[in-house]
Tab-separated table of C-alpha atoms in Angstrom:
chain	number	residue	atom	x	y	z
A	1	MET	CA	124.792	-10.744	-237.648
A	2	LYS	CA	128.429	-11.704	-237.908
A	3	ILE	CA	131.721	-9.778	-238.108
A	4	VAL	CA	133.885	-11.238	-240.856
A	5	ASP	CA	137.214	-10.316	-242.435
A	6	PHE	CA	136.915	-10.578	-246.218
A	7	MET	CA	139.715	-10.510	-248.770
A	8	VAL	CA	139.239	-8.572	-251.987
A	9	ASP	CA	139.260	-10.934	-254.946
A	10	SER	CA	138.537	-8.489	-257.761
A	11	GLN	CA	136.940	-5.163	-258.574
A	12	ILE	CA	135.586	-4.080	-261.953
A	13	ASN	CA	133.980	-0.904	-263.228
A	14	LEU	CA	130.462	-1.500	-264.558
A	15	THR	CA	129.732	2.103	-265.536
A	16	GLY	CA	131.381	5.437	-264.860
A	17	ASP	CA	130.619	5.470	-261.129
A	18	VAL	CA	129.233	1.983	-260.427
A	19	LEU	CA	131.651	-0.785	-259.438
A	20	GLU	CA	131.367	-4.493	-258.705
A	21	LEU	CA	133.443	-5.830	-255.821
A	22	THR	CA	133.975	-9.565	-255.277
A	23	LEU	CA	135.167	-10.666	-251.829
A	24	GLU	CA	136.226	-13.975	-250.316
A	25	GLY	CA	135.169	-14.971	-246.822
A	26	ASP	CA	132.553	-16.577	-244.593
A	27	THR	CA	129.033	-15.742	-245.843
A	28	SER	CA	127.145	-18.097	-243.517
A	29	ALA	CA	125.256	-15.201	-241.875
A	30	ILE	CA	123.656	-14.228	-245.194
A	31	THR	CA	120.423	-16.156	-245.521
A	32	ALA	CA	118.206	-14.243	-247.962
A	33	PRO	CA	118.459	-11.927	-250.976
A	34	GLY	CA	117.802	-8.332	-250.009
A	35	GLN	CA	120.029	-8.374	-246.930
A	36	PHE	CA	123.001	-6.021	-246.685
A	37	VAL	CA	126.495	-5.741	-245.232
A	38	ASN	CA	128.174	-2.880	-243.370
A	39	VAL	CA	131.686	-2.161	-244.613
A	40	LYS	CA	134.342	-0.761	-242.263
A	41	LEU	CA	136.749	1.629	-243.975
A	42	ASP	CA	139.961	2.993	-242.498
A	43	GLY	CA	139.619	6.638	-241.544
A	44	PHE	CA	135.822	6.651	-241.381
A	45	PHE	CA	133.762	6.454	-238.202
A	46	LEU	CA	130.566	5.031	-239.699
A	47	ARG	CA	130.443	1.844	-241.724
A	48	ARG	CA	128.991	1.929	-245.242
A	49	PRO	CA	125.809	-0.154	-245.763
A	50	ILE	CA	125.756	-1.896	-249.149
A	51	SER	CA	123.215	-4.419	-250.389
A	52	VAL	CA	124.272	-7.959	-251.247
A	53	CYS	CA	124.160	-8.640	-254.977
A	54	ASP	CA	124.975	-12.348	-254.779
A	55	TRP	CA	126.810	-14.839	-252.610
A	56	THR	CA	128.089	-18.400	-252.432
A	57	GLU	CA	129.446	-20.314	-249.439
A	58	ASN	CA	132.712	-18.373	-249.507
A	59	THR	CA	132.282	-15.472	-251.938
A	60	LEU	CA	130.346	-12.228	-251.715
A	61	ARG	CA	129.505	-9.848	-254.543
A	62	ILE	CA	128.457	-6.263	-253.874
A	63	ILE	CA	127.819	-3.401	-256.280
A	64	TYR	CA	128.152	0.189	-255.142
A	65	LYS	CA	127.916	3.676	-256.596
A	66	VAL	CA	130.494	6.321	-255.770
A	67	VAL	CA	128.456	9.005	-254.021
A	68	GLY	CA	130.753	10.322	-251.281
A	69	LYS	CA	134.156	10.117	-249.620
A	70	GLY	CA	133.567	6.630	-248.210
A	71	THR	CA	132.594	4.936	-251.453
A	72	ASP	CA	135.246	6.970	-253.267
A	73	ALA	CA	137.847	5.392	-250.961
A	74	MET	CA	136.578	1.934	-251.947
A	75	VAL	CA	137.561	2.551	-255.573
A	76	ASP	CA	141.219	2.092	-254.581
A	77	LEU	CA	140.706	-1.394	-253.122
A	78	GLN	CA	143.028	-3.965	-254.686
A	79	SER	CA	143.108	-7.742	-254.858
A	80	GLY	CA	144.399	-9.102	-251.552
A	81	ASP	CA	143.216	-6.162	-249.435
A	82	LEU	CA	141.264	-7.025	-246.281
A	83	LEU	CA	137.902	-5.554	-245.297
A	84	GLU	CA	135.981	-6.028	-242.056
A	85	LEU	CA	132.254	-6.469	-242.688
A	86	LEU	CA	129.175	-6.874	-240.560
A	87	THR	CA	127.254	-9.513	-242.508
A	88	GLY	CA	123.747	-10.929	-242.502
A	89	LEU	CA	122.119	-7.589	-241.728
A	90	GLY	CA	118.475	-6.780	-242.344
A	91	ASN	CA	115.365	-8.670	-243.307
A	92	GLY	CA	115.540	-9.959	-246.885
A	93	TYR	CA	112.963	-10.882	-249.494
A	94	ASN	CA	110.507	-13.692	-248.812
A	95	LEU	CA	110.529	-16.022	-251.831
A	96	GLU	CA	107.589	-18.107	-250.611
A	97	LYS	CA	105.048	-15.500	-251.721
A	98	SER	CA	106.330	-15.103	-255.292
A	99	GLY	CA	103.841	-17.285	-257.134
A	100	ASP	CA	104.772	-18.755	-260.512
A	101	ALA	CA	105.543	-15.536	-262.393
A	102	PRO	CA	107.127	-12.870	-260.164
A	103	LEU	CA	108.052	-9.406	-261.428
A	104	LEU	CA	111.261	-7.691	-260.274
A	105	LEU	CA	111.610	-3.907	-260.553
A	106	GLY	CA	114.921	-2.188	-259.882
A	107	GLY	CA	116.044	1.391	-260.277
A	108	GLY	CA	119.736	2.302	-260.537
A	109	VAL	CA	121.679	0.902	-257.584
A	110	GLY	CA	118.433	-0.776	-256.504
A	111	VAL	CA	119.149	-3.361	-259.210
A	112	PRO	CA	121.922	-5.412	-257.443
A	113	PRO	CA	119.871	-7.124	-254.683
A	114	LEU	CA	117.328	-8.193	-257.287
A	115	TYR	CA	120.008	-10.221	-259.084
A	116	GLY	CA	120.501	-12.566	-256.126
A	117	LEU	CA	116.728	-12.766	-255.787
A	118	ALA	CA	116.267	-13.583	-259.479
A	119	LYS	CA	118.927	-16.278	-259.297
A	120	ARG	CA	117.162	-18.051	-256.444
A	121	LEU	CA	113.693	-17.678	-257.940
A	122	ARG	CA	114.956	-19.188	-261.194
A	123	ALA	CA	116.470	-22.075	-259.219
A	124	GLN	CA	112.916	-22.764	-258.017
A	125	GLY	CA	111.702	-22.885	-261.613
A	126	LYS	CA	109.845	-19.568	-261.480
A	127	ASP	CA	109.083	-17.581	-264.655
A	128	VAL	CA	110.835	-14.339	-263.716
A	129	THR	CA	110.562	-10.964	-265.437
A	130	ALA	CA	112.876	-8.103	-264.447
A	131	VAL	CA	112.504	-4.436	-265.337
A	132	LEU	CA	115.737	-2.505	-264.830
A	133	GLY	CA	115.393	1.269	-264.848
A	134	PHE	CA	118.087	3.869	-265.487
A	135	ASN	CA	118.296	7.508	-266.522
A	136	THR	CA	120.460	7.015	-269.623
A	137	GLN	CA	122.217	4.286	-271.602
A	138	LYS	CA	125.520	5.177	-269.927
A	139	GLU	CA	124.119	4.038	-266.563
A	140	VAL	CA	122.844	0.619	-267.678
A	141	PHE	CA	124.437	-2.405	-266.024
A	142	TYR	CA	123.674	-6.097	-265.404
A	143	GLU	CA	121.219	-6.536	-268.267
A	144	LYS	CA	123.217	-9.469	-269.667
A	145	GLN	CA	123.680	-11.024	-266.229
A	146	PHE	CA	119.912	-11.124	-265.606
A	147	ALA	CA	119.265	-12.492	-269.100
A	148	ALA	CA	121.880	-15.214	-268.554
A	149	LEU	CA	119.776	-16.511	-265.650
A	150	GLY	CA	116.871	-17.067	-268.019
A	151	VAL	CA	115.071	-13.954	-266.806
A	152	LYS	CA	112.952	-11.982	-269.259
A	153	THR	CA	114.789	-8.689	-268.960
A	154	ILE	CA	113.390	-5.272	-269.891
A	155	VAL	CA	115.521	-2.128	-269.660
A	156	THR	CA	113.977	1.336	-269.437
A	157	THR	CA	115.759	4.668	-269.679
A	158	VAL	CA	114.215	8.020	-268.829
A	159	ASP	CA	115.698	9.727	-271.883
A	160	GLY	CA	114.965	6.825	-274.243
A	161	SER	CA	118.628	6.395	-275.204
A	162	TYR	CA	118.411	2.622	-274.646
A	163	GLY	CA	115.668	0.054	-274.260
A	164	GLU	CA	112.157	1.336	-273.602
A	165	LYS	CA	111.689	5.031	-272.949
A	166	GLY	CA	110.178	5.739	-269.560
A	167	PHE	CA	110.359	4.463	-265.989
A	168	VAL	CA	110.191	0.968	-264.495
A	169	THR	CA	106.444	1.475	-264.213
A	170	THR	CA	106.072	2.018	-267.973
A	171	PRO	CA	105.957	-1.730	-268.890
A	172	MET	CA	103.956	-2.744	-265.795
A	173	GLU	CA	100.501	-2.200	-267.274
A	174	ARG	CA	101.028	-4.711	-270.077
A	175	LEU	CA	102.792	-7.345	-267.975
A	176	ASP	CA	101.105	-10.264	-266.246
A	177	TYR	CA	102.691	-11.256	-262.945
A	178	SER	CA	101.808	-13.136	-259.783
A	179	TYR	CA	103.724	-10.964	-257.295
A	180	PHE	CA	106.358	-8.224	-257.365
A	181	TYR	CA	109.624	-7.334	-255.660
A	182	THR	CA	111.226	-3.916	-255.956
A	183	CYS	CA	114.189	-1.845	-254.817
A	184	GLY	CA	115.127	1.725	-255.663
A	185	PRO	CA	114.743	5.383	-254.699
A	186	MET	CA	111.615	6.509	-252.865
A	187	PRO	CA	109.922	8.272	-255.832
A	188	MET	CA	110.226	5.055	-257.824
A	189	LEU	CA	108.819	2.958	-254.985
A	190	ARG	CA	105.826	5.262	-254.666
A	191	ALA	CA	105.195	4.999	-258.402
A	192	VAL	CA	105.445	1.205	-258.301
A	193	ASN	CA	102.963	1.072	-255.452
A	194	ALA	CA	100.510	3.184	-257.441
A	195	ALA	CA	100.878	1.028	-260.568
A	196	ALA	CA	101.076	-2.467	-259.046
A	197	LYS	CA	98.241	-4.951	-259.572
A	198	THR	CA	99.285	-7.488	-256.928
A	199	ALA	CA	100.824	-7.762	-253.485
A	200	GLY	CA	104.570	-7.312	-253.256
A	201	GLN	CA	107.671	-6.417	-251.265
A	202	PHE	CA	109.605	-3.130	-251.186
A	203	SER	CA	113.235	-2.673	-250.189
A	204	PHE	CA	113.870	0.790	-248.729
A	205	GLU	CA	117.026	2.874	-248.725
A	206	GLU	CA	117.606	4.911	-245.559
A	207	ARG	CA	120.593	6.636	-243.980
A	208	MET	CA	121.841	4.275	-241.273
A	209	GLY	CA	124.008	4.806	-238.233
A	210	CYS	CA	124.704	1.419	-236.658
A	211	GLY	CA	123.037	-0.815	-239.246
A	212	PHE	CA	121.740	-3.375	-236.746
A	213	GLY	CA	118.911	-1.649	-234.893
A	214	ALA	CA	120.653	-0.129	-231.870
A	215	CYS	CA	120.602	3.578	-232.704
A	216	MET	CA	116.983	3.748	-233.925
A	217	GLY	CA	118.080	6.299	-236.530
A	218	CYS	CA	116.284	4.682	-239.462
A	219	THR	CA	112.947	4.049	-237.763
A	220	CYS	CA	109.814	4.516	-239.868
A	221	GLN	CA	106.121	4.183	-239.115
A	222	THR	CA	104.131	1.329	-240.622
A	223	LYS	CA	100.549	0.149	-240.212
A	224	ASN	CA	101.963	-2.353	-237.726
A	225	GLY	CA	103.866	0.217	-235.674
A	226	ALA	CA	107.409	1.586	-235.763
A	227	LYS	CA	109.992	-0.492	-237.630
A	228	ARG	CA	113.706	-0.050	-238.141
A	229	ILE	CA	114.706	-0.180	-241.811
A	230	CYS	CA	118.049	-1.791	-240.916
A	231	LYS	CA	116.528	-4.479	-238.700
A	232	GLU	CA	112.868	-5.227	-239.488
A	233	GLY	CA	113.564	-3.920	-243.032
A	234	PRO	CA	114.944	-3.021	-245.473
A	235	VAL	CA	112.251	-5.234	-247.029
A	236	LEU	CA	108.667	-4.452	-246.058
A	237	GLU	CA	105.436	-5.841	-247.478
A	238	ARG	CA	103.136	-3.612	-249.482
A	239	GLU	CA	100.216	-4.109	-247.131
A	240	GLU	CA	102.034	-2.671	-244.105
A	241	ILE	CA	103.592	0.436	-245.677
A	242	GLN	CA	102.324	3.924	-244.845
A	243	TRP	CA	103.021	6.169	-247.811
């Protein structure tokens, strides 16, 4: 964990309420896709936890959805503004277990951390397939970015307005894969667990207080005992999860 001052480089709107924020600063504490940062905002007591989409040595990309007063305040950030972040938080995805043909499954704002994962799996020469799930066509984002990595990209929408009608689990039965990684809301994660044919890793979304394991507010029970989603998670392996 590291406290770092980042400067806003740019911010773009991806959909109506989903924005991509690019920051400049020291990212040395970030070591794995699936980790997150805690953003300090003026006027708010608690920091906002946001997953890392991608990073380089001195740039950080995060994608967030406006869901409350804190994220609404982030919409006004301009190039040159400074943000204090806690970086390198959480336990990220383990790439060593992926096999040759990993499957990535993301729902809504669970899609961003899978981009950084896909990028690094492709750099290892893996044959990556990604299923990106949304409710409607208006919510779809990052399809082209995944495809540009050389990832076989499938988009599903619940209402069938774009891509394949259904959920992220809809294409799973016909796909062959060596391992899976997923991130999204709890109902989606439960459905993925029920449909999956292999071992895999789940990234969980929980309300967090401190974000680094001190307050114990995001503790959950696993087959291996109590674990904190912000510290031992947010990524947990399928075999240890108690549904």
